[in-house]
Amino acid sequence: MRVEFESELWIWEARRDESWTFVSLPEEASEEIRDRAAGLTRGFGSLRVRAAVGGSSWTTSVFPDRGRNTYVLPVKRSIRKAESLTPGSVTAVTVELLDL
């Protein structure tokens, strides 16, 4: 399963001092992922993905965020730096689920 979308980068409130930065997957795509992944999740409900932003790609996991009713994708510092992204930036994202 592959999802392409645009999303705004945001900082996780619980770890503001560590600047954990995420984008939220669209609700419809998140719902489809939940349906397809029933029982296939790993720790914290995570699913392995290959992600791409601009010219950068990396392998990581998406995590369910019950408050937003979506999956969220962490965007690591090296990617943010390479793509000149800061919290509040809106960027095009591609996520390919590896376990489905």
Coordinates of N, CA and C in Angstrom, one line a residue:
M1 N 0.8 -1.2 0.0 CA 0.0 0.0 0.0 C 0.9 1.2 0.0
R2 N 0.6 2.2 -0.9 CA 1.3 3.4 -1.0 C 0.4 4.6 -0.8
V3 N 0.8 5.6 0.0 CA -0.1 6.8 0.2 C 0.8 8.0 -0.1
E4 N 0.2 8.9 -0.9 CA 0.8 10.2 -1.2 C -0.1 11.3 -0.7
F5 N 0.5 12.3 0.0 CA -0.3 13.3 0.6 C 0.6 14.5 0.9
E6 N -0.1 15.6 1.3 CA 0.6 16.8 1.8 C 0.2 16.9 3.2
S7 N 1.2 17.3 4.1 CA 0.9 17.5 5.5 C 1.8 18.5 6.1
E8 N 1.4 19.1 7.2 CA 2.1 20.1 7.9 C 3.0 19.4 9.0
L9 N 4.2 19.7 9.2 CA 5.1 19.2 10.2 C 4.7 19.8 11.6
W10 N 4.6 18.9 12.6 CA 4.2 19.4 13.9 C 5.1 18.7 15.0
I11 N 5.3 19.3 16.1 CA 6.1 18.8 17.2 C 5.2 18.1 18.2
W12 N 5.6 16.9 18.6 CA 4.9 16.2 19.6 C 5.0 16.9 21.0
E13 N 3.8 17.3 21.5 CA 3.7 18.1 22.8 C 4.4 17.4 23.9
A14 N 4.4 16.1 24.0 CA 5.0 15.4 25.2 C 6.5 15.5 25.1
R15 N 7.1 15.8 24.0 CA 8.6 15.8 23.9 C 9.1 17.0 23.2
R16 N 8.4 18.2 23.5 CA 8.8 19.4 22.8 C 10.3 19.7 22.9
D17 N 10.9 19.4 24.1 CA 12.3 19.8 24.3 C 13.2 18.9 23.4
E18 N 12.7 17.8 23.0 CA 13.5 16.9 22.1 C 13.2 17.0 20.6
S19 N 12.2 17.9 20.4 CA 11.8 18.2 19.0 C 11.4 17.0 18.1
W20 N 10.7 16.1 18.7 CA 10.1 15.0 17.9 C 9.1 15.6 16.9
T21 N 9.4 15.5 15.6 CA 8.6 16.1 14.6 C 7.9 15.1 13.7
F22 N 6.6 15.3 13.5 CA 5.8 14.3 12.7 C 5.0 15.0 11.6
V23 N 4.5 14.2 10.7 CA 3.4 14.6 9.9 C 2.3 13.5 10.1
S24 N 1.0 14.0 9.9 CA -0.1 13.1 10.1 C -0.6 12.6 8.7
L25 N -0.8 11.3 8.6 CA -1.4 10.7 7.4 C -2.8 11.1 7.3
P26 N -3.4 11.2 6.1 CA -4.8 11.5 6.0 C -5.7 10.5 6.7
E27 N -6.9 11.0 7.2 CA -7.8 10.1 8.0 C -8.2 8.9 7.2
E28 N -8.6 9.2 5.9 CA -9.1 8.1 5.1 C -8.0 7.0 4.9
A29 N -6.8 7.4 4.6 CA -5.7 6.5 4.4 C -5.4 5.7 5.7
S30 N -5.5 6.4 6.8 CA -5.3 5.8 8.1 C -6.3 4.7 8.4
E31 N -7.6 5.0 8.1 CA -8.6 4.1 8.3 C -8.4 2.8 7.4
E32 N -8.0 3.0 6.2 CA -7.7 1.9 5.3 C -6.5 1.0 5.9
I33 N -5.5 1.7 6.4 CA -4.3 1.1 7.0 C -4.8 0.2 8.2
R34 N -5.6 0.8 9.0 CA -6.1 0.1 10.2 C -6.8 -1.2 9.8
D35 N -7.7 -1.1 8.7 CA -8.4 -2.2 8.3 C -7.5 -3.3 7.7
R36 N -6.5 -2.9 6.9 CA -5.6 -3.9 6.3 C -4.6 -4.5 7.2
A37 N -4.3 -3.7 8.3 CA -3.2 -4.2 9.2 C -3.7 -4.9 10.4
A38 N -5.0 -5.2 10.5 CA -5.5 -5.8 11.7 C -4.7 -7.0 12.1
G39 N -4.0 -6.8 13.3 CA -3.2 -7.9 13.8 C -1.8 -7.9 13.4
L40 N -1.4 -7.1 12.4 CA 0.0 -7.1 11.9 C 0.9 -6.1 12.6
T41 N 0.4 -5.3 13.5 CA 1.2 -4.2 14.1 C 2.3 -4.8 15.0
R42 N 3.3 -3.9 15.2 CA 4.4 -4.2 16.1 C 4.3 -3.3 17.3
G43 N 5.3 -3.1 18.1 CA 5.3 -2.3 19.3 C 4.6 -1.0 19.1
F44 N 3.8 -0.6 20.1 CA 3.0 0.6 20.1 C 2.1 0.7 18.9
G45 N 1.7 -0.4 18.3 CA 0.8 -0.4 17.1 C 1.5 0.1 15.8
S46 N 2.8 0.1 15.8 CA 3.6 0.6 14.7 C 3.5 -0.4 13.5
L47 N 3.8 0.2 12.3 CA 3.9 -0.5 11.1 C 5.1 0.0 10.3
R48 N 5.9 -0.9 9.8 CA 7.1 -0.5 9.0 C 6.8 0.2 7.7
V49 N 7.5 1.3 7.4 CA 7.2 2.0 6.1 C 8.5 2.4 5.5
R50 N 8.5 2.7 4.2 CA 9.5 3.5 3.5 C 8.8 4.8 3.2
A51 N 9.5 5.9 3.6 CA 8.9 7.2 3.5 C 9.8 8.1 2.6
A52 N 9.2 9.0 1.9 CA 10.0 10.0 1.1 C 9.4 11.4 1.2
V53 N 10.3 12.3 1.3 CA 9.9 13.7 1.3 C 11.0 14.4 0.4
G54 N 10.5 15.1 -0.6 CA 11.4 15.7 -1.5 C 12.3 14.7 -2.1
G55 N 13.6 14.9 -2.1 CA 14.6 14.0 -2.6 C 15.1 13.0 -1.6
S56 N 14.6 13.0 -0.4 CA 15.1 12.2 0.7 C 14.1 11.0 0.9
S57 N 14.7 9.8 1.2 CA 13.8 8.7 1.6 C 14.5 8.0 2.7
W58 N 13.7 7.3 3.5 CA 14.2 6.5 4.7 C 13.2 5.5 5.1
T59 N 13.7 4.5 5.9 CA 12.8 3.5 6.4 C 12.6 3.8 7.9
T60 N 11.3 3.7 8.3 CA 10.9 4.0 9.7 C 9.6 3.2 9.9
S61 N 8.9 3.8 10.9 CA 7.5 3.2 11.2 C 6.5 4.3 11.3
V62 N 5.3 4.0 11.1 CA 4.2 4.9 11.4 C 3.5 4.4 12.7
F63 N 2.9 5.3 13.4 CA 2.3 5.0 14.7 C 0.9 5.5 14.8
P64 N 0.0 4.8 15.4 CA -1.4 5.3 15.5 C -1.4 6.4 16.5
D65 N -2.1 7.4 16.2 CA -2.4 8.6 17.1 C -3.9 8.7 17.4
R66 N -4.3 8.2 18.5 CA -5.7 8.1 18.8 C -6.4 9.5 18.9
G67 N -5.6 10.5 19.4 CA -6.1 11.8 19.5 C -6.4 12.5 18.1
R68 N -5.6 12.2 17.1 CA -5.8 12.7 15.8 C -6.6 11.7 14.9
N69 N -6.8 10.5 15.4 CA -7.5 9.5 14.6 C -6.7 9.2 13.3
T70 N -5.4 9.3 13.3 CA -4.6 9.0 12.1 C -3.4 8.2 12.5
Y71 N -2.6 7.8 11.6 CA -1.2 7.4 11.8 C -0.3 8.6 11.7
V72 N 0.8 8.6 12.4 CA 1.7 9.7 12.3 C 3.1 9.1 11.9
L73 N 3.8 9.9 11.1 CA 5.1 9.5 10.6 C 6.2 10.5 11.2
P74 N 7.2 9.9 11.9 CA 8.2 10.8 12.4 C 9.1 11.2 11.3
V75 N 9.5 12.5 11.3 CA 10.4 13.0 10.3 C 11.7 13.4 11.0
K76 N 12.7 12.5 10.8 CA 14.0 12.7 11.6 C 14.7 14.0 11.1
R77 N 15.5 14.4 12.1 CA 16.3 15.7 11.9 C 17.1 15.8 10.6
S78 N 17.7 14.7 10.2 CA 18.6 14.7 9.0 C 17.7 15.0 7.8
I79 N 16.5 14.4 7.8 CA 15.6 14.6 6.6 C 15.1 16.1 6.6
R80 N 14.7 16.6 7.8 CA 14.2 18.0 7.9 C 15.3 18.9 7.5
K81 N 16.6 18.7 7.8 CA 17.7 19.5 7.5 C 17.9 19.5 6.0
A82 N 18.0 18.2 5.4 CA 18.2 18.1 4.0 C 17.2 18.7 3.1
E83 N 15.9 18.7 3.6 CA 14.8 19.3 2.8 C 14.4 20.7 3.3
S84 N 15.2 21.3 4.2 CA 14.9 22.6 4.7 C 13.5 22.8 5.3
L85 N 13.1 21.8 6.1 CA 11.8 21.8 6.7 C 11.8 22.2 8.2
T86 N 10.9 22.9 8.6 CA 10.7 23.3 10.0 C 9.3 23.0 10.5
P87 N 9.0 22.9 11.8 CA 7.6 22.7 12.2 C 6.8 23.8 11.6
G88 N 5.6 23.4 11.1 CA 4.7 24.3 10.4 C 4.9 24.3 8.9
S89 N 6.0 23.7 8.4 CA 6.2 23.6 6.9 C 5.2 22.6 6.4
V90 N 4.6 22.8 5.2 CA 3.8 21.8 4.6 C 4.6 21.2 3.5
T91 N 4.6 19.9 3.4 CA 5.4 19.1 2.4 C 4.6 18.0 1.8
A92 N 5.1 17.6 0.7 CA 4.5 16.4 0.0 C 5.3 15.2 0.6
V93 N 4.5 14.1 0.9 CA 5.0 12.9 1.6 C 4.5 11.7 0.8
T94 N 5.4 10.7 0.7 CA 5.0 9.4 0.2 C 5.3 8.4 1.2
V95 N 4.4 7.5 1.6 CA 4.6 6.4 2.5 C 4.2 5.1 1.9
E96 N 5.1 4.2 1.9 CA 4.8 2.8 1.4 C 4.9 1.9 2.5
L97 N 3.8 1.2 2.8 CA 3.8 0.2 3.9 C 4.5 -1.1 3.5
L98 N 5.4 -1.5 4.3 CA 6.3 -2.6 4.0 C 5.7 -4.0 4.4
D99 N 4.8 -4.0 5.4 CA 4.3 -5.2 6.0 C 2.9 -5.6 5.4
L100 N 2.4 -4.8 4.5 CA 1.1 -5.2 4.0 C 1.2 -5.6 2.5

